[in-house]
Every structure is written in C-alpha cells, then in structure tokens.
Short mmCIF file of C-alpha atoms in Angstrom, two decimals:
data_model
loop_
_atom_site.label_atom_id
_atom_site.label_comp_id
_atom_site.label_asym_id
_atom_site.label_seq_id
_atom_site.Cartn_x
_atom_site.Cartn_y
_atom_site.Cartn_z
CA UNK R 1 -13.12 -4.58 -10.76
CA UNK R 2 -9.95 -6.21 -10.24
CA UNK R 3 -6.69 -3.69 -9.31
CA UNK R 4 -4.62 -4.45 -12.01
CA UNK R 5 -7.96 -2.84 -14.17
CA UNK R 6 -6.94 0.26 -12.25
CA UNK R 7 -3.58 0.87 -13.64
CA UNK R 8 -4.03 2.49 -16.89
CA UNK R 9 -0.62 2.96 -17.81
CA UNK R 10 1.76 2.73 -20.53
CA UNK R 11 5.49 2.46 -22.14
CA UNK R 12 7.53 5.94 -22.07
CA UNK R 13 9.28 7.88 -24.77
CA UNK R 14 7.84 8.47 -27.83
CA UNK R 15 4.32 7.06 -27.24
CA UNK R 16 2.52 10.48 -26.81
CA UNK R 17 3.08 10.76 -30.47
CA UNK R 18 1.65 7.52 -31.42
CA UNK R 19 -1.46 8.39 -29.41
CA UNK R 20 -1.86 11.88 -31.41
CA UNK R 21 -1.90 10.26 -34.64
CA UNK R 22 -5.01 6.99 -33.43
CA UNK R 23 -7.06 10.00 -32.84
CA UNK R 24 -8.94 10.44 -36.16
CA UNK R 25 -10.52 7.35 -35.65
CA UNK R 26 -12.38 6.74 -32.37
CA UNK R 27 -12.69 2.68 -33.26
CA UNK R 28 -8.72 2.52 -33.79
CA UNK R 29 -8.36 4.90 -30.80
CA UNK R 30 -10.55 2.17 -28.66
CA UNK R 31 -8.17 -1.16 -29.85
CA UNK R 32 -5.05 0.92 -29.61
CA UNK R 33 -5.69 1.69 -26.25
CA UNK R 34 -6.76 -2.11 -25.16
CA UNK R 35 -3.99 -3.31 -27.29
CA UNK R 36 -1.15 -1.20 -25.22
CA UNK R 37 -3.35 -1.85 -21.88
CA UNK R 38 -2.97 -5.67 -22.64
CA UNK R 39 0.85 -5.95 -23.31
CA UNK R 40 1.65 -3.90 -20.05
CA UNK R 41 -0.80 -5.72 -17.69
CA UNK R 42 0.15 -9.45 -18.89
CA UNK R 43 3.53 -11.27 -18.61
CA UNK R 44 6.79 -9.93 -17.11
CA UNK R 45 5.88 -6.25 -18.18
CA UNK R 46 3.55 -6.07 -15.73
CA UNK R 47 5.54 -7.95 -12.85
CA UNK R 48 8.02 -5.53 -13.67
CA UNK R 49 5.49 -2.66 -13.73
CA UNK R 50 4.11 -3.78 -10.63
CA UNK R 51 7.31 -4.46 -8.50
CA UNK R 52 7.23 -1.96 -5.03
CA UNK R 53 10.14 -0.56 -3.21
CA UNK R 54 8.11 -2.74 -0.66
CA UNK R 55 9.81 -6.01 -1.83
CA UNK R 56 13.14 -5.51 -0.25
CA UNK R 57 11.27 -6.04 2.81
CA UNK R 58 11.79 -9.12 2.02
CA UNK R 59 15.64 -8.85 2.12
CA UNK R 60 15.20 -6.96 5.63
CA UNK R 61 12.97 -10.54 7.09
CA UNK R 62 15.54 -12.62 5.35
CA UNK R 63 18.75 -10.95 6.60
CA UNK R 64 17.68 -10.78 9.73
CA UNK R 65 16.95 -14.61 10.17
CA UNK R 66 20.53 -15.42 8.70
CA UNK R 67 22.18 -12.72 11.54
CA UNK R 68 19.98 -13.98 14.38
CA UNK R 69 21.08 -18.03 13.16
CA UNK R 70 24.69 -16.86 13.14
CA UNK R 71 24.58 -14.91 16.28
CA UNK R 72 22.69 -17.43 18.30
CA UNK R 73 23.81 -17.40 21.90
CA UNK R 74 23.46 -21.28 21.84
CA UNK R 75 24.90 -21.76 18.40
CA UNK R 76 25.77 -25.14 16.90
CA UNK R 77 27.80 -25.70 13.77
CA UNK R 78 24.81 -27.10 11.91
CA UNK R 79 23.19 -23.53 12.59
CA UNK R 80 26.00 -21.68 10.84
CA UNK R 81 25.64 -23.34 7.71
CA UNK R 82 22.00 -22.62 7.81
CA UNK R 83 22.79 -18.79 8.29
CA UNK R 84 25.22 -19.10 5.30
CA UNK R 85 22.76 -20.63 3.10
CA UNK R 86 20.04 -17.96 4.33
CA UNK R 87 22.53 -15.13 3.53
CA UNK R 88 23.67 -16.46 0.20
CA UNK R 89 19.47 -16.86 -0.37
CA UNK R 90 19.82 -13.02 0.08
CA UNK R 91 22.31 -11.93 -1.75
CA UNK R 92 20.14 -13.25 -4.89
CA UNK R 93 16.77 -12.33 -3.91
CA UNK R 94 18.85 -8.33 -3.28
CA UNK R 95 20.19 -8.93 -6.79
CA UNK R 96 17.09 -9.93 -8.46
CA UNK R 97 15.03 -7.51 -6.77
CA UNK R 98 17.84 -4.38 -7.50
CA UNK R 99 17.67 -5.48 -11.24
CA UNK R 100 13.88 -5.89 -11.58
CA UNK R 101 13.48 -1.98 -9.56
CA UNK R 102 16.36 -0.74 -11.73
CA UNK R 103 14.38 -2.32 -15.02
CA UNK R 104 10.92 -1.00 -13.77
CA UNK R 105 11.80 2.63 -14.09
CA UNK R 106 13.97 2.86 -17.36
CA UNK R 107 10.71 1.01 -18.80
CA UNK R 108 8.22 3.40 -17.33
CA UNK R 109 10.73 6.62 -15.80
CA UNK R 110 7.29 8.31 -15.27
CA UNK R 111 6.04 5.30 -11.99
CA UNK R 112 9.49 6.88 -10.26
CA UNK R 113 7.85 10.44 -9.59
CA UNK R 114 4.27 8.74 -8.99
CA UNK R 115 6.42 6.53 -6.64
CA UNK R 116 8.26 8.95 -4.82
CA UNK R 117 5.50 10.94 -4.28
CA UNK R 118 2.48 8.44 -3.48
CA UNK R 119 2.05 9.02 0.19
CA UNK R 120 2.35 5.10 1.32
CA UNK R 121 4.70 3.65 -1.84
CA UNK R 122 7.44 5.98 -1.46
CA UNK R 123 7.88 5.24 2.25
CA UNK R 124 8.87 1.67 1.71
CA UNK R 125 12.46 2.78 -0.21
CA UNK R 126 13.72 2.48 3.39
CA UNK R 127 13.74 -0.42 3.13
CA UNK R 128 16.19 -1.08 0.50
CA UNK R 129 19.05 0.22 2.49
CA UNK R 130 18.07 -1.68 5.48
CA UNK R 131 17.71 -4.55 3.61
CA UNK R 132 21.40 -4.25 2.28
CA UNK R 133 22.76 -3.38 5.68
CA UNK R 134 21.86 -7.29 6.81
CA UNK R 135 23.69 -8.45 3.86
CA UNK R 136 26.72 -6.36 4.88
CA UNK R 137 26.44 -7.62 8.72
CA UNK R 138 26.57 -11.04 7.42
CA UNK R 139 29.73 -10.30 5.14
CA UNK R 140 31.41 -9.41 8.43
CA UNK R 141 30.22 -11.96 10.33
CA UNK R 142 30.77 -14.69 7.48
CA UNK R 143 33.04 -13.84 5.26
CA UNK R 144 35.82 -11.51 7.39
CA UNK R 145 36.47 -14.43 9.62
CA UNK R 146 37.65 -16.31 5.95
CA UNK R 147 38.87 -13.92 3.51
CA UNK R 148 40.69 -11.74 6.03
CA UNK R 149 41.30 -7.82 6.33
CA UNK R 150 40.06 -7.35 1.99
CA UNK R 151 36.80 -8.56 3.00
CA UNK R 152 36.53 -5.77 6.04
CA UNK R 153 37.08 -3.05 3.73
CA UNK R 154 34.81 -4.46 1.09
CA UNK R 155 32.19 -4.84 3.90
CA UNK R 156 33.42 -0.95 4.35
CA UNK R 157 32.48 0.13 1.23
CA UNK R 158 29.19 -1.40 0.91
CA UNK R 159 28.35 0.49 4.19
CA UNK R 160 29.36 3.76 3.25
CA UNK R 161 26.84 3.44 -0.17
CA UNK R 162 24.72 2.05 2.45
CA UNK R 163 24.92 5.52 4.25
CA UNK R 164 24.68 7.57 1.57
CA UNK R 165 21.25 6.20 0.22
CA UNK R 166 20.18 6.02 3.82
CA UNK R 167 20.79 9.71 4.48
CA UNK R 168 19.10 10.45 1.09
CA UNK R 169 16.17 8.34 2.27
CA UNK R 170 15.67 10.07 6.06
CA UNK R 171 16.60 13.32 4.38
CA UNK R 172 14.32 13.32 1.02
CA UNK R 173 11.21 11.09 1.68
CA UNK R 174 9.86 12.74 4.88
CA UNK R 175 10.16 16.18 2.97
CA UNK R 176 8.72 15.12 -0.37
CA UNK R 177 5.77 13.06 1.24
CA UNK R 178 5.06 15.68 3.87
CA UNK R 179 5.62 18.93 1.25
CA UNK R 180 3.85 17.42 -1.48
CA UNK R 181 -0.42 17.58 -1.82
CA UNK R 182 -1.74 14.01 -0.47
CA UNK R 183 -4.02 12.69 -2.99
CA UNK R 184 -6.38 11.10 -0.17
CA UNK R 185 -6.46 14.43 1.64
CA UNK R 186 -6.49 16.90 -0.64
CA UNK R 187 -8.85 19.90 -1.14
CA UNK R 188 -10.42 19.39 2.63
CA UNK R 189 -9.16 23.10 3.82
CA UNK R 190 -11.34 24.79 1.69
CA UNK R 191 -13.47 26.66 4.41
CA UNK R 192 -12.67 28.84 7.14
CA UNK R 193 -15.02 26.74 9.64
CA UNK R 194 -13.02 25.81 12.43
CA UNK R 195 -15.22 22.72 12.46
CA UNK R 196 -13.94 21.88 9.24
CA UNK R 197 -10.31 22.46 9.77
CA UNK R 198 -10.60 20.09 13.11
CA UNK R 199 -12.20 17.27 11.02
CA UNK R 200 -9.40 17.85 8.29
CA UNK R 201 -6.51 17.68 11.05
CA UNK R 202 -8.19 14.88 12.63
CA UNK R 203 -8.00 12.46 9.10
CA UNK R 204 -5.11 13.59 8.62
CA UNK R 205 -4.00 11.83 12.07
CA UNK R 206 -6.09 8.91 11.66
CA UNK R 207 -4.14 8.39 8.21
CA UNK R 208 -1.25 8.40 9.84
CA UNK R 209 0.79 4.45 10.08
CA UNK R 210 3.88 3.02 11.80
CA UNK R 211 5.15 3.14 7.99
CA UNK R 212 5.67 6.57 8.61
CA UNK R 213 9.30 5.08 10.35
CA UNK R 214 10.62 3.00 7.39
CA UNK R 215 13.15 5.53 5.80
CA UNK R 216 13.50 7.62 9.20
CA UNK R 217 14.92 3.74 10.29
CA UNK R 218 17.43 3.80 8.06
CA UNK R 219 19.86 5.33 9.57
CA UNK R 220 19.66 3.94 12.40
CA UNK R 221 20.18 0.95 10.75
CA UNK R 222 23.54 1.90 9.14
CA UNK R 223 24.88 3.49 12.50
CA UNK R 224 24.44 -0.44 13.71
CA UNK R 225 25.72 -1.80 10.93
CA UNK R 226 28.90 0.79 10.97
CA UNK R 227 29.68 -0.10 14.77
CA UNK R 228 30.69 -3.63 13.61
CA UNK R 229 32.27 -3.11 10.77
CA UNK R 230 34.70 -0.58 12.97
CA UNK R 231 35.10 -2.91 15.29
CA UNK R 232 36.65 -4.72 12.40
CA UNK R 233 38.68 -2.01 10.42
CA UNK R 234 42.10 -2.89 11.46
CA UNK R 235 43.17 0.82 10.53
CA UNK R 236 42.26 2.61 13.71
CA UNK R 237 41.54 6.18 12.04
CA UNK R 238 39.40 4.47 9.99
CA UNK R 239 37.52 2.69 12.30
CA UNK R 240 37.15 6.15 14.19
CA UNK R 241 35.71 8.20 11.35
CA UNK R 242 33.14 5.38 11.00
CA UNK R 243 32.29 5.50 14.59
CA UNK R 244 31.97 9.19 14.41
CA UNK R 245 29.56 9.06 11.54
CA UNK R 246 27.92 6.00 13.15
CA UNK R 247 26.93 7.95 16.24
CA UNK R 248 25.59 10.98 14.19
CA UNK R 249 23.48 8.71 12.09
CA UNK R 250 22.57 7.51 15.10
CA UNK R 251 21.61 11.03 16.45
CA UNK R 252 19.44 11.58 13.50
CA UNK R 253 17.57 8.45 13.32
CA UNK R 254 16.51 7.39 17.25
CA UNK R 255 15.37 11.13 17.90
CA UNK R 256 13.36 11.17 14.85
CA UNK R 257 11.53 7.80 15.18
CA UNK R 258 10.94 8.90 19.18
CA UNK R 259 8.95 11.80 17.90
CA UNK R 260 7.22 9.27 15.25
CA UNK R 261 6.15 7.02 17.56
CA UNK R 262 5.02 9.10 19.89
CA UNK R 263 2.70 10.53 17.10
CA UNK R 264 1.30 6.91 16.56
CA UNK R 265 0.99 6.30 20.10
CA UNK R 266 -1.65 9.24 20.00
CA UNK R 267 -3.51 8.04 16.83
CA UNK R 268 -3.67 4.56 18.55
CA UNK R 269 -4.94 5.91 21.46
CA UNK R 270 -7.60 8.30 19.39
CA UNK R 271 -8.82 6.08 16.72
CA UNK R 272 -7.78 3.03 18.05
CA UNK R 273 -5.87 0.12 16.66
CA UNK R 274 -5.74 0.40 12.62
CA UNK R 275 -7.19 -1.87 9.97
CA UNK R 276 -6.89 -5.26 9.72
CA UNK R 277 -4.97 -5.27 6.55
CA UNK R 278 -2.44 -3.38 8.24
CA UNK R 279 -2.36 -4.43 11.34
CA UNK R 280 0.74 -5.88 11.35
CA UNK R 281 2.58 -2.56 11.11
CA UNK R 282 2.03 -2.28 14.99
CA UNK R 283 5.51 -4.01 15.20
CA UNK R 284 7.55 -1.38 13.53
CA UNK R 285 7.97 0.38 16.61
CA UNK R 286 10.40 -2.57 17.47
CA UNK R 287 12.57 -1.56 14.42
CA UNK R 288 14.26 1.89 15.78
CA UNK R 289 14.03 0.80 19.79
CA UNK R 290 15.46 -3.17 18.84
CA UNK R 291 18.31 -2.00 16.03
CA UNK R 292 19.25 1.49 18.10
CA UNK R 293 19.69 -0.41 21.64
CA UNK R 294 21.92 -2.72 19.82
CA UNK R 295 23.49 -0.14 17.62
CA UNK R 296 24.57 1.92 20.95
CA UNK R 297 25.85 -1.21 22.39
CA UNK R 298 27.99 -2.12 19.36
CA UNK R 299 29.36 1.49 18.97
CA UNK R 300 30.15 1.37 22.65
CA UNK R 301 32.10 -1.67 22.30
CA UNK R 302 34.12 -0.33 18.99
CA UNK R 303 34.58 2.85 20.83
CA UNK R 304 35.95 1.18 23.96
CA UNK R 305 38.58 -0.49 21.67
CA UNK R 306 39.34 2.07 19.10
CA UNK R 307 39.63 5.69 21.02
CA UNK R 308 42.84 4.32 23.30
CA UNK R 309 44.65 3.53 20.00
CA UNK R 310 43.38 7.27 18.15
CA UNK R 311 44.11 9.19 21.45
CA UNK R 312 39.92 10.66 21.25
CA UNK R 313 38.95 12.71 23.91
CA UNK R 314 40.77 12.29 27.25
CA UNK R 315 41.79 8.62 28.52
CA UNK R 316 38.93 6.33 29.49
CA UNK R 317 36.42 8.39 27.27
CA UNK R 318 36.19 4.94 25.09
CA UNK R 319 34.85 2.91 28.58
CA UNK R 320 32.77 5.89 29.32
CA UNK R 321 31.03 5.24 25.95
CA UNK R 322 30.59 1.44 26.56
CA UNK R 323 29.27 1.88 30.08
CA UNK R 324 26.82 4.77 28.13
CA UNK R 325 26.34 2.40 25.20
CA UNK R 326 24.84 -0.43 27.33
CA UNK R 327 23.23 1.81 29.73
CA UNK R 328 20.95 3.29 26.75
CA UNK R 329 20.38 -0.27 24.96
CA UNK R 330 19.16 -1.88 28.20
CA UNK R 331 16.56 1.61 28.23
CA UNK R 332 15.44 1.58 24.37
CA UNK R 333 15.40 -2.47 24.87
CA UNK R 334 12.80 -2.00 28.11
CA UNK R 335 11.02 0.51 26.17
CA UNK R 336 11.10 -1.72 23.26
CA UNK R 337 8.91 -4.81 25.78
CA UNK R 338 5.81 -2.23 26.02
CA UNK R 339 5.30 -2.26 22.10
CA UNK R 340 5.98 -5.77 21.61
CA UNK R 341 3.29 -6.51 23.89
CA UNK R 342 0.90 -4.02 22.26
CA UNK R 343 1.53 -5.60 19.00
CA UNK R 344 1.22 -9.46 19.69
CA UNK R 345 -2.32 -8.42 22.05
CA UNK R 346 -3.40 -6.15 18.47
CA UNK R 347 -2.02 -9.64 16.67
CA UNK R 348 -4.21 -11.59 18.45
CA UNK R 349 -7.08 -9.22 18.64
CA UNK R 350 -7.38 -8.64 15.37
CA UNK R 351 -7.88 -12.92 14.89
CA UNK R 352 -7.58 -13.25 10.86
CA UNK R 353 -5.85 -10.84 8.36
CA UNK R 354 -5.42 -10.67 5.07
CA UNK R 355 -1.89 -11.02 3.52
CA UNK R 356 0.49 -8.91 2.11
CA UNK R 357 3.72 -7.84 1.87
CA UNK R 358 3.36 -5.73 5.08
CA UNK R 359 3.67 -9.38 7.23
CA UNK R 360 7.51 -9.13 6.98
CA UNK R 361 6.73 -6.34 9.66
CA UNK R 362 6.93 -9.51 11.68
CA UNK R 363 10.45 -10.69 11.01
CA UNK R 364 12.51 -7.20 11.36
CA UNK R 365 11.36 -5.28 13.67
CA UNK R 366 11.14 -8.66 15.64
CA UNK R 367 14.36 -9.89 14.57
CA UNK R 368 16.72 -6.76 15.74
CA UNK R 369 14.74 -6.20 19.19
CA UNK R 370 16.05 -10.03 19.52
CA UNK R 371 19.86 -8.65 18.43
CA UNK R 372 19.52 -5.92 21.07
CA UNK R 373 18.36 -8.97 23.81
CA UNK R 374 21.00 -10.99 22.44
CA UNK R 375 23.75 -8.04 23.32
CA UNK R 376 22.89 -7.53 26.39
CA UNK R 377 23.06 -10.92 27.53
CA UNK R 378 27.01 -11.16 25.88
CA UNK R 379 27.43 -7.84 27.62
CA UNK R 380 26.44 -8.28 31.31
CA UNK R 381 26.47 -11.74 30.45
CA UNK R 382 22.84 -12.80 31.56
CA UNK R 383 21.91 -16.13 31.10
CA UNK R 384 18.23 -14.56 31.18
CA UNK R 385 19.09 -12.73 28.38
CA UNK R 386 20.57 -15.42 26.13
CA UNK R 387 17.84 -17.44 27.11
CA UNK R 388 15.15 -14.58 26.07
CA UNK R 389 17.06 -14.62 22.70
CA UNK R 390 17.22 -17.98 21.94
CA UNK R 391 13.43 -18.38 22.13
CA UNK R 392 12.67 -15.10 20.27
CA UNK R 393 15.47 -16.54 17.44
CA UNK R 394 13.63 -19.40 17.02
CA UNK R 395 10.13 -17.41 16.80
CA UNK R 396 11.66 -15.38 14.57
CA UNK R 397 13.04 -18.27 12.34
CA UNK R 398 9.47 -19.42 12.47
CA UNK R 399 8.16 -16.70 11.07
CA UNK R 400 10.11 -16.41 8.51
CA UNK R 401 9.20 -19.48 7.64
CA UNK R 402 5.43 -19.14 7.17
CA UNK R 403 5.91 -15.39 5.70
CA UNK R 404 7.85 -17.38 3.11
CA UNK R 405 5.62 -19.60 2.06
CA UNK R 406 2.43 -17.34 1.87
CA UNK R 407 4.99 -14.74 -0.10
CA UNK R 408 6.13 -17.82 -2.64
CA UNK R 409 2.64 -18.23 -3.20
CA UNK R 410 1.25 -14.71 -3.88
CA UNK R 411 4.11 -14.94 -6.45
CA UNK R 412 2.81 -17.92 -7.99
CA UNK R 413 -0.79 -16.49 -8.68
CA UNK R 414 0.51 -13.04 -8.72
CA UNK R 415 -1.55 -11.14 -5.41
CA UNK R 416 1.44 -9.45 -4.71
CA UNK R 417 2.49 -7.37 -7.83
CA UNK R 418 -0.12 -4.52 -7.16
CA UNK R 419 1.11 -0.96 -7.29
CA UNK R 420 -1.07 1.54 -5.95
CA UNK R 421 1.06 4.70 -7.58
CA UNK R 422 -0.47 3.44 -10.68
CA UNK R 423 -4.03 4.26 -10.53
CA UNK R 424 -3.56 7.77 -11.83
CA UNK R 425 -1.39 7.12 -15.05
CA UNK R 426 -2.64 8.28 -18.15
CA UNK R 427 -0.56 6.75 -20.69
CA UNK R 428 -1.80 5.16 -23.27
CA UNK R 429 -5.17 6.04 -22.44
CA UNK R 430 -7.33 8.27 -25.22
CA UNK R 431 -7.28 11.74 -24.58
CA UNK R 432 -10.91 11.78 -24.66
CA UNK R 433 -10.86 9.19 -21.97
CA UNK R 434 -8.65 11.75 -20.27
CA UNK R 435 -10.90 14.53 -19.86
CA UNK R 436 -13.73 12.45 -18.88
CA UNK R 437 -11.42 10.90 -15.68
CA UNK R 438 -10.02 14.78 -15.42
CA UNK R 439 -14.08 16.12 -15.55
CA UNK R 440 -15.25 13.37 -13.36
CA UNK R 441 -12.55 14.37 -10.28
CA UNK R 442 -13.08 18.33 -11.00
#
C-alpha cells in the first residue's frame, strides 16, 4: 500500500454535513467516500495537501549557496552574478513555497493542528525562518551596496518578522511537541514495573533525532543575521537595540542546542548511528556550532563599531566584545570539526541512502560552519582559513547541485509530496469506517 493510500482526508467546512446525509445508503456512502478520496489525492489538491513545513529547507540549502558564492574569500566577478541569480532563484522558490503553505491550510485548517502537533512534521517550521534569514543576508549583501540606506531598513524589517516567528518557533514547538501525547509512544507507562518504565524511557531516547534542533536553530539564526544588518543601520541606536536583541537571541538559541546535542551525542553513543533514511541528519549539529561561531563574530564586529558612537558600557567595552566574539567562534568552530567528521565517517558508513527532503541537511548546516571558517580567516586573517573555505564553498556548491537535481526529480514523479500528519484524518471517511479504525487501535 502506497502512502498517499494512507491519507484519508478531506476538504473543511461544511463537509461533516454532507457526510450525515450519504449515510442511509451504505452503496452511496462507499462512492461518496472514493469520490472525495480521489479529488484530494490527484492533481494540485493533493500537492497542496501534501506540501511540509520541510520544503523551505530548500530555501535554507539554496540561500546558503548564494551567501557562501558572494562571500567567497577568492571571489571573482563572474561568481557574484552567480550568487545574484541563486538569490533571485530564492526569492521565488520562498514565494511559491509561502503561497502553496499559506493555501494548504485555508483548504484543509484541520492538517495545521495535526501539523503542529505530529512529533517529526512540526519540527521542520524552523526552517521557514531560517530559510528567510538567507534571503535577508543576501539583501544586505546585494542589494544595500545598490539601493543605499532604504534597502538597510527594508533588510531591517524583514529581520525583525524574522525574529518574531523565530521566537514563536524556539518558544512554541519544543513545548507543544514535548507537552503533547506522542502518537508512536503513547500508552507504554501503563505499569508500575520498573522494567517497563526503563524500556519506555529508553524508546523514548532512541526516538530521539538531530531534528530535534531545527526551530531551537532559529534563533540563532536571526541573532547572525541581525549582527549584519547592524553593522549596516546607519542610525546608531538602532543598530544597538538590534545588537542587544541579537545577543539575547543568541543566549537562547546556542545554550539550548548545547543541551540538544549533548542529548544526541548520548543516543548515538547508546543505540548507535540512526537509520539510513535519516542518516543525513547527523550534520545538523553543524547548524547551531557553524551559524553561532559566525553570529558571535559578526555581533562582535557591529559591537566594536557601534557602542563608541551610543556611549554602551564604559569605553573599549565594544573591542572587548570583538576580542570575545572571535574568541568564542574560533571555540564553537573547533567544536564544530568533531561533528563534521562524525557525520561524513556515518556518510560514508552508511554507503547508499534513500532520498528525501532531509538531504538538504547537507547544504546548511555545511554551508554556515563554512561562513564561520570564512570569518575567521577575514578576522585573524589566515590564509589557512580562506583556503579551508574556499574548498568547503565549492563542496558546498556541489552539493547543492546534486540535492537539486534529485529534488527536481522527486517533483516530477511526485516522491516528495508525502505528509505523514495525514495518516490519522478522518474526513471524508464513513463513520462506520470510523469506528472500525477507532475499534481496531482501542
């Protein structure tokens, strides 16, 4: 049985009705019911239908590759162009993507609470506000130097939405996933065996994944992204409140995806490395320690600037704050070397994989451990560095390359648009058929 013959589910508004009135007749019940499975599992209703937070993803891989091309340490003119073209590819794949997740849940409202609540699905909407973070890097990089001081508070703007949904995300998807029951988990406490509660506590680990760090990331994100977009503001009290909020975001996020990865340390080291199908998640790791050694590096260098002209703190607090800034991106950067190696040996370990959207795990997390390199070698300047940087761009650029092409191709036959949150809907489908599925769990 294929997946999409899983997800029995069905228009909102209005249809509960049209249900209660097939019932008289099982045989019109029957058609009904294949009729309304049909429409919604054929066609664009059931791209739309089937459309995960986990697409932006995609934005993430793609931003990344258009920063990395424009921030090459070896850069070329030919290169820029390619990062505008990359970014402009963005800004419509964002678009298309925002429309299509905007369209998905004023079809079917009822997928956003199976969504936000499905224990793996509902992770993933960290990744929209990462993915619009590169798209606001690259307006700063690209457009600022063009369009002048409009463009910086444009690129201002965006961020602060940017930190708004990314607080919501860190904030409300860790509580709601962790406070509500887990489908694959629950009723296992039903015993006061201590045996029992160990095995329960124990799958409860193993079930555990590096996705566990996607919206905890997000902030962390935005506090990079807000360090160079103060370094732009040309108000200086402007540019200070967003370094202030920058470094709290900051606080929140690096903390929080410390004690996360030290959690998945200890289920790698206990139950080893995970499935092949997700495999790739063993980069994520990079994402926090890559994008928060080059966020403290970019706040220190906004800070260094910005606190002389505000007066903040006492006089020199500003280079304090660089030297600290580099001194912690060099640490989270050497920290950062341990899991990349773990993740390329579990690449190559692990041989063949299937694919799926969870292969842009390669490009992000890959991409800003390469920004953090890439800092430190303008910072120091190391010619090691830039070196190191250049050669993980251009890995990076490859893989975006081939995560492209197996992505344009799942579109074409359609692999990719499977939502798990779906298998439990129960619109559309005969009551009868209802308490069968609700007799058959009990």
């Amino acid at each position: 049985m294929s997946p999409r013959d899983n997800q029995n589910e069905v228009l909102s508004g209005g249809n509960e009705a049209n249900i209660n009135r097939t019932t008289e007749s099982p045989e019109r019940e029957n058609v009904d019911y294949h009729t309304n499975r049909s429409k919604h599992n054929d066609g664009w209703r059931h791209l739309v239908r089937n459309f995960t937070p986990a697409w932006f993803s995609v934005n993430m891989g793609t931003g990344i590759t258009s920063i990395l091309l424009n921030t090459l340490p070896y850069n070329g003119k030919w290169l820029y162009w390619i990062s505008v073209v990359i970014f402009c590819l963005n800004i419509v794949l964002f678009v298309i993507f925002f429309a299509i997740t905007i369209l998905r849940y004023v079809l079917y409202p009822k997928i956003f609470y199976l969504m936000v609540t499905h224990p793996t699905q509902s992770l993933f909407l960290g990744t929209l506000p990462m993915g619009f973070a590169t798209i606001i890097n690259m307006i700063c990089y690209v457009c600022v130097p063009v369009w002048g001081d409009w463009a910086v508070y444009f690129a201002w703007a965006l961020w602060i939405a940017d930190v708004v949904v990314s607080i919501m995300t860190c904030f409300g998807i860790p509580f709601i996933v962790y406070g509500h029951a887990n489908p694959f988990l629950e009723g296992t406490i039903k015993t006061d065996s201590r045996s029992r509660m160990t095995r329960t506590a124990d799958s409860k680990l193993q079930a555990m994944g590096a996705a566990w760090l996607l919206p905890i990331v997000s902030c962390v994100v935005a506090a990079a992204s807000g360090g160079i977009v103060a370094d732009l503001l040309p108000d200086p009290q402007y540019a200070l409140g967003t370094i202030i909020v920058s470094y709290v975001l900051w606080g929140i996020g690096v903390p929080l995806a410390m004690m996360v990865i030290v959690i998945y340390l200890m289920r790698l080291i206990l139950y080893k490395l995970p499935q092949k199908a997700v495999i790739v998640s063993t980069f994520l790791p990079l994402g926090p320690l890559g994008q928060g050694g080059f966020g403290i590096q970019k706040l220190g260098v906004a800070a260094q600037k910005v606190f002389p002209l505000t007066g903040t703190l006492r006089p020199g607090s500003g280079d304090t704050l660089y030297d600290i800034g580099f001194l912690m991106g060099l640490l989270l950067w050497s920290f950062g070397c341990i899991w990349l190696f773990f993740a390329v040996a579990a690449i190559i370990r692990s041989k063949k994989f299937p694919f799926n959207l969870g292969w842009w795990a390669f490009t992000f997390p890959l991409g800003v451990f390469t920004t953090c390199t890439n800092q430190l070698g303008q910072e120091m300047p190391s010619r090691f560095f830039r070196v190191l940087g250049t050669i993980l761009s251009v890995c990076v650029l490859l893989l975006w390359i081939v995560v492209s092409l197996f992505t344009l191709k799942g579109i074409f036959n359609r692999s990719l648009f499977v939502a798990p949150c779906l298998g439990d809907l129960q619109e559309y489908e005969p009551k009868r058929f209802q308490k069968a599925k609700h007799k058959s769990k009990t």
